[in-house]
mmCIF file of C-alpha atoms in Angstrom:
data_model
loop_
_atom_site.group_PDB
_atom_site.id
_atom_site.type_symbol
_atom_site.label_atom_id
_atom_site.label_comp_id
_atom_site.label_asym_id
_atom_site.label_seq_id
_atom_site.Cartn_x
_atom_site.Cartn_y
_atom_site.Cartn_z
ATOM 1 C CA MET A 296 105.558 88.513 77.205
ATOM 2 C CA GLU A 297 104.098 85.698 79.235
ATOM 3 C CA ASN A 298 101.063 86.857 81.155
ATOM 4 C CA LYS A 299 99.004 83.746 81.772
ATOM 5 C CA CYS A 300 96.467 85.514 83.832
ATOM 6 C CA ALA A 301 93.179 85.416 85.529
ATOM 7 C CA PRO A 302 90.938 82.557 84.331
ATOM 8 C CA ASP A 303 93.204 79.569 85.007
ATOM 9 C CA VAL A 304 94.307 80.721 88.438
ATOM 10 C CA GLU A 305 90.946 82.063 89.524
ATOM 11 C CA SER A 306 89.230 78.806 88.573
ATOM 12 C CA ARG A 307 91.317 77.001 91.172
ATOM 13 C CA LYS A 308 91.529 79.643 93.884
ATOM 14 C CA ASP A 309 89.079 82.470 94.403
ATOM 15 C CA ILE A 310 91.110 85.641 93.942
ATOM 16 C CA ARG A 311 89.532 87.071 97.089
ATOM 17 C CA SER A 312 91.129 84.332 99.202
ATOM 18 C CA TRP A 313 94.766 85.078 98.380
ATOM 19 C CA GLY A 314 95.200 87.325 101.414
ATOM 20 C CA ALA A 315 94.221 84.452 103.710
ATOM 21 C CA ILE A 316 96.278 81.921 101.749
ATOM 22 C CA LEU A 317 99.444 83.993 102.039
ATOM 23 C CA ALA A 318 98.975 84.994 105.685
ATOM 24 C CA SER A 319 101.076 82.056 106.896
ATOM 25 C CA TYR A 320 104.179 83.494 105.179
ATOM 26 C CA ARG A 321 104.044 86.838 106.975
ATOM 27 C CA GLN A 322 105.796 85.997 110.253
ATOM 28 C CA PRO A 323 109.382 87.364 110.228
ATOM 29 C CA ASP A 324 112.320 85.295 111.461
ATOM 30 C CA THR A 325 114.261 87.721 113.658
ATOM 31 C CA ALA A 326 117.559 85.820 113.463
ATOM 32 C CA ARG A 327 117.274 85.532 109.674
ATOM 33 C CA SER A 328 116.491 89.243 109.356
ATOM 34 C CA ILE A 329 119.534 90.218 111.436
ATOM 35 C CA ILE A 330 121.744 87.944 109.334
ATOM 36 C CA GLU A 331 120.364 89.486 106.138
ATOM 37 C CA ILE A 332 121.246 92.942 107.460
ATOM 38 C CA LEU A 333 124.774 91.885 108.429
ATOM 39 C CA ILE A 334 125.573 90.151 105.123
ATOM 40 C CA THR A 335 124.513 93.327 103.342
ATOM 41 C CA VAL A 336 125.933 96.095 105.547
ATOM 42 C CA VAL A 337 129.349 94.521 106.176
ATOM 43 C CA PRO A 338 130.297 93.889 102.515
ATOM 44 C CA PHE A 339 128.868 97.300 101.562
ATOM 45 C CA ALA A 340 131.113 98.991 104.125
ATOM 46 C CA ALA A 341 134.093 96.862 103.051
ATOM 47 C CA CYS A 342 133.632 97.716 99.354
ATOM 48 C CA TRP A 343 133.232 101.397 100.218
ATOM 49 C CA ALA A 344 136.363 101.447 102.367
ATOM 50 C CA LEU A 345 138.496 99.581 99.820
ATOM 51 C CA ALA A 346 137.267 101.839 97.007
ATOM 52 C CA ALA A 347 138.150 104.887 99.131
ATOM 53 C CA MET A 348 141.630 103.480 99.777
ATOM 54 C CA ALA A 349 142.050 102.961 96.050
ATOM 55 C CA ALA A 350 140.960 106.539 95.329
ATOM 56 C CA ILE A 351 143.448 107.959 97.839
ATOM 57 C CA ASN A 352 146.309 105.948 96.366
ATOM 58 C CA ASP A 353 145.374 106.511 92.711
ATOM 59 C CA TRP A 354 144.643 102.829 92.195
ATOM 60 C CA TRP A 355 141.918 103.554 89.658
ATOM 61 C CA TRP A 356 141.104 99.898 89.095
ATOM 62 C CA GLY A 357 139.982 99.774 92.719
ATOM 63 C CA LEU A 358 137.077 102.063 91.920
ATOM 64 C CA LEU A 359 135.461 99.073 90.211
ATOM 65 C CA LEU A 360 134.461 98.130 93.744
ATOM 66 C CA THR A 361 131.838 100.851 93.541
ATOM 67 C CA ILE A 362 129.831 98.474 91.314
ATOM 68 C CA PRO A 363 129.263 95.743 93.936
ATOM 69 C CA ALA A 364 128.902 98.486 96.553
ATOM 70 C CA ALA A 365 126.002 99.895 94.521
ATOM 71 C CA GLY A 366 124.477 96.406 94.439
ATOM 72 C CA PHE A 367 124.691 96.132 98.218
ATOM 73 C CA LEU A 368 123.147 99.608 98.503
ATOM 74 C CA VAL A 369 120.181 98.459 96.405
ATOM 75 C CA ARG A 370 119.806 95.515 98.783
ATOM 76 C CA LEU A 371 119.934 97.878 101.754
ATOM 77 C CA PHE A 372 117.055 99.789 100.201
ATOM 78 C CA ILE A 373 115.069 96.540 99.974
ATOM 79 C CA LEU A 374 115.732 95.957 103.685
ATOM 80 C CA GLN A 375 114.514 99.479 104.423
ATOM 81 C CA HIS A 376 111.515 98.800 102.179
ATOM 82 C CA ASP A 377 110.621 95.686 104.178
ATOM 83 C CA CYS A 378 110.893 97.690 107.390
ATOM 84 C CA GLY A 379 108.379 100.147 105.965
ATOM 85 C CA HIS A 380 105.925 97.289 105.470
ATOM 86 C CA GLY A 381 106.543 95.914 108.962
ATOM 87 C CA ALA A 382 107.980 92.781 107.381
ATOM 88 C CA LEU A 383 111.544 92.535 108.678
ATOM 89 C CA PHE A 384 110.791 92.288 112.416
ATOM 90 C CA SER A 385 107.725 91.487 114.495
ATOM 91 C CA ARG A 386 107.952 94.681 116.539
ATOM 92 C CA ARG A 387 107.062 97.967 114.867
ATOM 93 C CA ASN A 388 109.771 99.930 116.711
ATOM 94 C CA ALA A 389 112.431 97.498 115.509
ATOM 95 C CA ASN A 390 111.266 97.955 111.922
ATOM 96 C CA ASP A 391 111.021 101.721 112.189
ATOM 97 C CA TRP A 392 114.395 102.388 113.791
ATOM 98 C CA THR A 393 116.170 99.912 111.521
ATOM 99 C CA GLY A 394 114.547 101.616 108.532
ATOM 100 C CA ARG A 395 115.547 105.069 109.766
ATOM 101 C CA VAL A 396 119.192 104.089 110.224
ATOM 102 C CA ILE A 397 119.363 102.380 106.836
ATOM 103 C CA GLY A 398 117.770 105.511 105.355
ATOM 104 C CA ILE A 399 120.950 107.426 106.140
ATOM 105 C CA LEU A 400 122.873 105.083 103.838
ATOM 106 C CA THR A 401 120.223 105.047 101.109
ATOM 107 C CA LEU A 402 119.675 108.840 101.375
ATOM 108 C CA THR A 403 115.954 108.112 101.851
ATOM 109 C CA PRO A 404 113.961 109.645 104.747
ATOM 110 C CA TYR A 405 112.213 106.575 106.083
ATOM 111 C CA ASP A 406 108.979 107.957 107.568
ATOM 112 C CA TYR A 407 108.343 110.263 104.612
ATOM 113 C CA TRP A 408 109.064 107.503 102.096
ATOM 114 C CA ARG A 409 106.957 104.949 104.006
ATOM 115 C CA ARG A 410 103.938 107.243 103.815
ATOM 116 C CA THR A 411 104.182 107.820 100.064
ATOM 117 C CA HIS A 412 104.897 104.136 99.437
ATOM 118 C CA ALA A 413 101.837 103.108 101.432
ATOM 119 C CA ALA A 414 99.786 105.351 99.139
ATOM 120 C CA HIS A 415 101.332 103.574 96.149
ATOM 121 C CA HIS A 416 100.290 100.171 97.494
ATOM 122 C CA ALA A 417 96.771 101.368 98.210
ATOM 123 C CA THR A 418 96.237 102.883 94.754
ATOM 124 C CA ALA A 419 98.439 100.896 92.327
ATOM 125 C CA GLY A 420 96.652 100.340 89.032
ATOM 126 C CA ASP A 421 93.861 102.804 89.877
ATOM 127 C CA LEU A 422 93.461 105.444 87.169
ATOM 128 C CA ASP A 423 91.428 107.627 89.534
ATOM 129 C CA ARG A 424 94.147 107.801 92.201
ATOM 130 C CA ARG A 425 97.423 108.332 90.374
ATOM 131 C CA GLY A 426 100.180 110.685 91.430
ATOM 132 C CA ILE A 427 101.579 109.680 94.835
ATOM 133 C CA GLY A 428 104.545 107.326 95.052
ATOM 134 C CA ASP A 429 104.302 106.122 91.455
ATOM 135 C CA VAL A 430 105.628 106.797 87.968
ATOM 136 C CA LYS A 431 103.535 109.526 86.364
ATOM 137 C CA THR A 432 101.393 107.884 83.676
ATOM 138 C CA LEU A 433 98.925 109.674 81.419
ATOM 139 C CA THR A 434 96.193 108.154 79.323
ATOM 140 C CA VAL A 435 96.240 108.713 75.567
ATOM 141 C CA ARG A 436 93.220 110.994 75.905
ATOM 142 C CA GLU A 437 94.858 113.079 78.648
ATOM 143 C CA TYR A 438 98.073 113.401 76.676
ATOM 144 C CA GLU A 439 96.293 114.502 73.501
ATOM 145 C CA ALA A 440 94.327 117.121 75.470
ATOM 146 C CA LEU A 441 97.527 118.810 76.676
ATOM 147 C CA PRO A 442 98.912 121.942 74.997
ATOM 148 C CA TRP A 443 102.112 121.419 72.994
ATOM 149 C CA HIS A 444 104.365 122.420 75.885
ATOM 150 C CA GLY A 445 102.555 119.983 78.203
ATOM 151 C CA ARG A 446 103.069 117.139 75.731
ATOM 152 C CA ALA A 447 106.737 118.133 75.318
ATOM 153 C CA SER A 448 107.196 118.167 79.090
ATOM 154 C CA TYR A 449 105.666 114.692 79.474
ATOM 155 C CA ARG A 450 107.752 113.286 76.614
ATOM 156 C CA LEU A 451 110.867 114.731 78.251
ATOM 157 C CA TYR A 452 109.888 113.186 81.597
ATOM 158 C CA ARG A 453 109.437 109.830 79.883
ATOM 159 C CA HIS A 454 112.705 109.974 77.940
ATOM 160 C CA PRO A 455 115.075 107.188 79.120
ATOM 161 C CA ALA A 456 117.884 109.693 79.767
ATOM 162 C CA ILE A 457 115.627 111.517 82.223
ATOM 163 C CA MET A 458 113.706 108.559 83.625
ATOM 164 C CA PHE A 459 116.794 106.433 84.325
ATOM 165 C CA GLY A 460 119.566 109.049 84.352
ATOM 166 C CA LEU A 461 118.866 112.531 85.656
ATOM 167 C CA GLY A 462 115.615 111.464 87.343
ATOM 168 C CA PRO A 463 117.122 108.998 89.843
ATOM 169 C CA ALA A 464 119.940 111.440 90.655
ATOM 170 C CA TRP A 465 117.422 114.212 91.302
ATOM 171 C CA LEU A 466 115.184 111.920 93.376
ATOM 172 C CA PHE A 467 117.792 110.583 95.801
ATOM 173 C CA ILE A 468 120.197 113.523 95.981
ATOM 174 C CA CYS A 469 117.770 116.473 95.803
ATOM 175 C CA GLN A 470 114.089 115.593 96.090
ATOM 176 C CA TYR A 471 114.451 113.486 99.231
ATOM 177 C CA ARG A 472 116.044 116.430 101.040
ATOM 178 C CA LEU A 473 112.581 117.994 101.415
ATOM 179 C CA PRO A 474 109.199 116.241 101.821
ATOM 180 C CA PHE A 475 107.915 117.121 98.339
ATOM 181 C CA GLY A 476 104.301 116.038 97.976
ATOM 182 C CA LEU A 477 103.772 116.118 101.741
ATOM 183 C CA MET A 478 104.890 119.676 102.471
ATOM 184 C CA ARG A 479 101.632 120.395 104.321
ATOM 185 C CA ALA A 480 101.115 116.944 105.807
ATOM 186 C CA GLY A 481 102.236 117.791 109.321
ATOM 187 C CA VAL A 482 105.421 117.441 111.335
ATOM 188 C CA GLN A 483 106.393 113.835 110.624
ATOM 189 C CA PRO A 484 107.488 114.161 106.969
ATOM 190 C CA TRP A 485 109.557 117.232 107.886
ATOM 191 C CA ALA A 486 111.067 115.581 110.968
ATOM 192 C CA SER A 487 111.924 112.506 108.920
ATOM 193 C CA THR A 488 113.699 114.427 106.154
ATOM 194 C CA VAL A 489 115.529 116.823 108.491
ATOM 195 C CA ALA A 490 116.729 113.986 110.759
ATOM 196 C CA THR A 491 117.886 111.966 107.741
ATOM 197 C CA ASN A 492 119.687 114.995 106.299
ATOM 198 C CA ILE A 493 121.546 115.499 109.572
ATOM 199 C CA GLY A 494 122.308 111.773 109.713
ATOM 200 C CA ILE A 495 123.788 111.983 106.218
ATOM 201 C CA ALA A 496 125.699 115.222 106.761
ATOM 202 C CA LEU A 497 127.581 114.228 109.924
ATOM 203 C CA PRO A 498 129.288 111.029 108.679
ATOM 204 C CA ALA A 499 129.809 112.611 105.246
ATOM 205 C CA ALA A 500 131.594 115.562 106.857
ATOM 206 C CA GLY A 501 133.719 113.169 108.898
ATOM 207 C CA LEU A 502 134.689 111.097 105.860
ATOM 208 C CA ILE A 503 135.487 114.221 103.846
ATOM 209 C CA GLY A 504 137.702 115.372 106.698
ATOM 210 C CA ILE A 505 139.584 112.058 106.641
ATOM 211 C CA LEU A 506 139.704 111.363 102.905
ATOM 212 C CA GLY A 507 139.296 114.764 101.297
ATOM 213 C CA ILE A 508 136.324 115.786 99.214
ATOM 214 C CA GLY A 509 137.761 114.433 95.936
ATOM 215 C CA PRO A 510 138.182 110.788 97.009
ATOM 216 C CA PHE A 511 134.886 110.921 98.910
ATOM 217 C CA LEU A 512 132.950 112.029 95.837
ATOM 218 C CA MET A 513 134.797 109.589 93.559
ATOM 219 C CA VAL A 514 133.443 106.769 95.704
ATOM 220 C CA GLN A 515 130.080 108.006 96.930
ATOM 221 C CA LEU A 516 128.736 109.559 93.743
ATOM 222 C CA PRO A 517 129.027 106.515 91.440
ATOM 223 C CA ILE A 518 127.636 104.239 94.156
ATOM 224 C CA THR A 519 124.659 106.529 94.713
ATOM 225 C CA LEU A 520 123.979 107.086 91.026
ATOM 226 C CA MET A 521 124.229 103.424 90.028
ATOM 227 C CA ALA A 522 122.050 102.290 92.934
ATOM 228 C CA ALA A 523 119.505 105.046 92.285
ATOM 229 C CA THR A 524 119.226 104.147 88.608
ATOM 230 C CA ALA A 525 118.844 100.444 89.428
ATOM 231 C CA GLY A 526 116.182 101.240 92.016
ATOM 232 C CA VAL A 527 114.153 103.437 89.677
ATOM 233 C CA TRP A 528 114.446 100.847 86.905
ATOM 234 C CA LEU A 529 113.124 98.132 89.202
ATOM 235 C CA PHE A 530 110.208 100.267 90.339
ATOM 236 C CA TYR A 531 109.431 101.224 86.745
ATOM 237 C CA VAL A 532 109.422 97.744 85.263
ATOM 238 C CA GLN A 533 107.394 96.331 88.146
ATOM 239 C CA HIS A 534 104.351 98.300 86.954
ATOM 240 C CA GLN A 535 105.139 99.685 83.491
ATOM 241 C CA PHE A 536 105.147 96.518 81.412
ATOM 242 C CA GLU A 537 103.240 95.068 78.485
ATOM 243 C CA GLY A 538 100.185 93.288 79.818
ATOM 244 C CA THR A 539 99.900 95.374 82.978
ATOM 245 C CA HIS A 540 96.481 96.210 84.380
ATOM 246 C CA TRP A 541 94.836 99.573 85.094
ATOM 247 C CA SER A 542 91.193 100.233 85.916
ATOM 248 C CA GLU A 543 89.033 102.910 87.470
ATOM 249 C CA GLY A 544 86.017 103.480 89.640
ATOM 250 C CA GLU A 545 84.202 100.418 90.921
ATOM 251 C CA SER A 546 86.036 98.162 88.468
ATOM 252 C CA TRP A 547 89.278 98.632 90.430
ATOM 253 C CA ASN A 548 90.025 95.783 92.800
ATOM 254 C CA PHE A 549 93.040 95.528 95.096
ATOM 255 C CA GLN A 550 93.796 91.855 94.490
ATOM 256 C CA ASN A 551 93.280 92.095 90.747
ATOM 257 C CA ALA A 552 95.520 95.161 90.576
ATOM 258 C CA ALA A 553 98.196 93.346 92.573
ATOM 259 C CA LEU A 554 98.128 90.155 90.501
ATOM 260 C CA HIS A 555 97.880 91.721 87.072
ATOM 261 C CA GLY A 556 99.204 95.253 87.574
ATOM 262 C CA SER A 557 102.491 94.193 89.176
ATOM 263 C CA SER A 558 105.049 92.099 87.351
ATOM 264 C CA HIS A 559 106.879 88.915 88.203
ATOM 265 C CA TYR A 560 110.278 90.158 87.073
ATOM 266 C CA GLU A 561 112.283 86.959 86.710
ATOM 267 C CA LEU A 562 115.936 87.872 87.138
ATOM 268 C CA PRO A 563 119.130 85.776 87.172
ATOM 269 C CA LEU A 564 119.964 84.329 90.582
ATOM 270 C CA MET A 565 122.645 86.885 91.520
ATOM 271 C CA LEU A 566 120.424 89.833 90.604
ATOM 272 C CA ARG A 567 117.573 88.265 92.561
ATOM 273 C CA TRP A 568 119.818 88.241 95.626
ATOM 274 C CA PHE A 569 120.978 91.843 95.242
ATOM 275 C CA THR A 570 117.407 93.024 94.619
ATOM 276 C CA GLY A 571 115.981 91.101 97.556
ATOM 277 C CA ASN A 572 113.472 89.140 95.437
ATOM 278 C CA ILE A 573 111.543 92.353 94.799
ATOM 279 C CA GLY A 574 110.952 91.067 91.262
ATOM 280 C CA ILE A 575 108.273 88.788 92.745
ATOM 281 C CA HIS A 576 106.306 91.965 92.875
ATOM 282 C CA HIS A 577 102.808 90.657 92.240
ATOM 283 C CA VAL A 578 103.058 88.528 95.375
ATOM 284 C CA HIS A 579 104.542 91.445 97.294
ATOM 285 C CA HIS A 580 101.553 93.614 96.365
ATOM 286 C CA LEU A 581 99.151 90.846 97.359
ATOM 287 C CA ALA A 582 100.724 90.550 100.817
ATOM 288 C CA SER A 583 103.262 93.272 101.510
ATOM 289 C CA ARG A 584 104.119 92.006 104.998
ATOM 290 C CA ILE A 585 105.780 88.850 103.684
ATOM 291 C CA PRO A 586 109.554 89.188 104.351
ATOM 292 C CA PHE A 587 111.541 89.366 101.123
ATOM 293 C CA TYR A 588 113.356 86.105 101.885
ATOM 294 C CA ARG A 589 110.035 84.205 101.954
ATOM 295 C CA LEU A 590 108.733 85.387 98.577
ATOM 296 C CA PRO A 591 110.434 82.570 96.577
ATOM 297 C CA ARG A 592 108.779 80.025 98.870
ATOM 298 C CA VAL A 593 105.377 81.358 97.854
ATOM 299 C CA LEU A 594 106.115 80.583 94.205
ATOM 300 C CA VAL A 595 107.274 77.076 95.120
ATOM 301 C CA ASP A 596 104.129 76.363 97.121
ATOM 302 C CA HIS A 597 101.786 78.072 94.640
ATOM 303 C CA PRO A 598 103.226 77.431 91.167
ATOM 304 C CA GLU A 599 100.159 78.960 89.512
ATOM 305 C CA LEU A 600 101.624 82.349 90.458
ATOM 306 C CA ARG A 601 104.928 81.810 88.619
ATOM 307 C CA ASP A 602 103.779 82.706 85.116
ATOM 308 C CA MET A 603 101.380 85.472 86.061
ATOM 309 C CA SER A 604 102.589 88.855 84.715
ATOM 310 C CA ARG A 605 105.989 87.261 84.150
ATOM 311 C CA ILE A 606 108.691 89.135 82.275
ATOM 312 C CA THR A 607 112.349 88.281 81.833
ATOM 313 C CA LEU A 608 115.346 90.604 81.918
ATOM 314 C CA LEU A 609 115.519 90.640 78.107
ATOM 315 C CA GLN A 610 111.797 91.250 77.728
ATOM 316 C CA SER A 611 111.902 94.110 80.212
ATOM 317 C CA LEU A 612 114.095 96.194 77.907
ATOM 318 C CA SER A 613 111.132 96.716 75.582
ATOM 319 C CA CYS A 614 109.174 98.320 78.427
ATOM 320 C CA VAL A 615 111.201 101.529 78.099
ATOM 321 C CA GLY A 616 109.082 102.747 75.190
ATOM 322 C CA LEU A 617 105.727 102.286 76.947
ATOM 323 C CA ALA A 618 104.459 105.691 78.021
ATOM 324 C CA LEU A 619 100.673 106.065 77.732
ATOM 325 C CA TRP A 620 97.658 104.064 78.860
ATOM 326 C CA ASP A 621 95.309 103.362 75.969
ATOM 327 C CA GLU A 622 91.862 103.279 77.572
ATOM 328 C CA GLN A 623 90.319 101.676 74.488
ATOM 329 C CA ALA A 624 92.856 98.875 74.050
ATOM 330 C CA LYS A 625 93.385 98.547 77.827
ATOM 331 C CA ARG A 626 97.163 98.461 77.546
ATOM 332 C CA LEU A 627 100.257 100.624 77.723
ATOM 333 C CA VAL A 628 101.445 101.963 74.373
ATOM 334 C CA SER A 629 104.345 104.004 73.031
ATOM 335 C CA PHE A 630 104.045 107.566 71.750
ATOM 336 C CA ARG A 631 104.437 106.203 68.219
ATOM 337 C CA GLU A 632 101.609 103.699 68.659
ATOM 338 C CA ALA A 633 99.348 106.354 70.128
ATOM 339 C CA GLN A 634 100.084 108.677 67.197
ATOM 340 C CA ALA A 635 99.462 105.932 64.637
ATOM 341 C CA ALA A 636 96.097 105.100 66.209
ATOM 342 C CA ALA A 637 94.966 108.744 66.338
#
């Protein structure tokens, strides 16, 4: 995988200056943001409605519309994500209320998610502060110190069928119904999840009343499951890739972790659109308040960032087997590699 990293770029621009360099890209364009919402929400609703009509009339081919609907739902999540970073609008209230409404469609309680995601941004790539808003990652030493049932549990968690199948379903359908991880963090996480649950239940009950529970589930379930799996895959490959960076203690540095611990996931043009350019993840971690539609401009203006931590769609498939951080080799390894090196 191409990971033309630190020395070349840092020789031309001090890594500590990237925050200042990218500050000029942070100002949202309100009209552009509204348009981005409309061109995502309207086709999502249209695909959903047409798929529901197909389900009612036994036009099974029409259920193929759940595929683009899932793509639009992923894009809605990216819009919600930008709201959480204060990147979609200049005013905080506009971001927050837009994010909360979108959260009803994505089944994600906005204020609860924003808090855990902020922790992820503040601690990404830090071995001393793992566990909130990230994919659970053990070091080889930690894994080997576990009892057999602990190792079996971690291997099960890391199995692709769990990580990208049952895991996403559990996360968006079940886990987000309660503020797991923030159960004792005050009123806000609870208020966020309860309000989102009510916001989900009311329109769902109305649609079930109109369509019947069978057609409703035939449309909503595949859309939710496909979008959830795509979302988890994106989050996974943005940090769990060959050549990623982890450090600990005083050696951890925010900018270094952003540049080398987050991938530039180069996707085909259509997938870039549906995923809201989130593949330009190293730049996003450097300056999270840059609106998603301005991220490609950063790569045009600063071409030295293009090849940093770059992986392609084909290359990303090999990331599935990476499961443990080898503290000696300073890289992610598979269970088989860890066993062979023991």
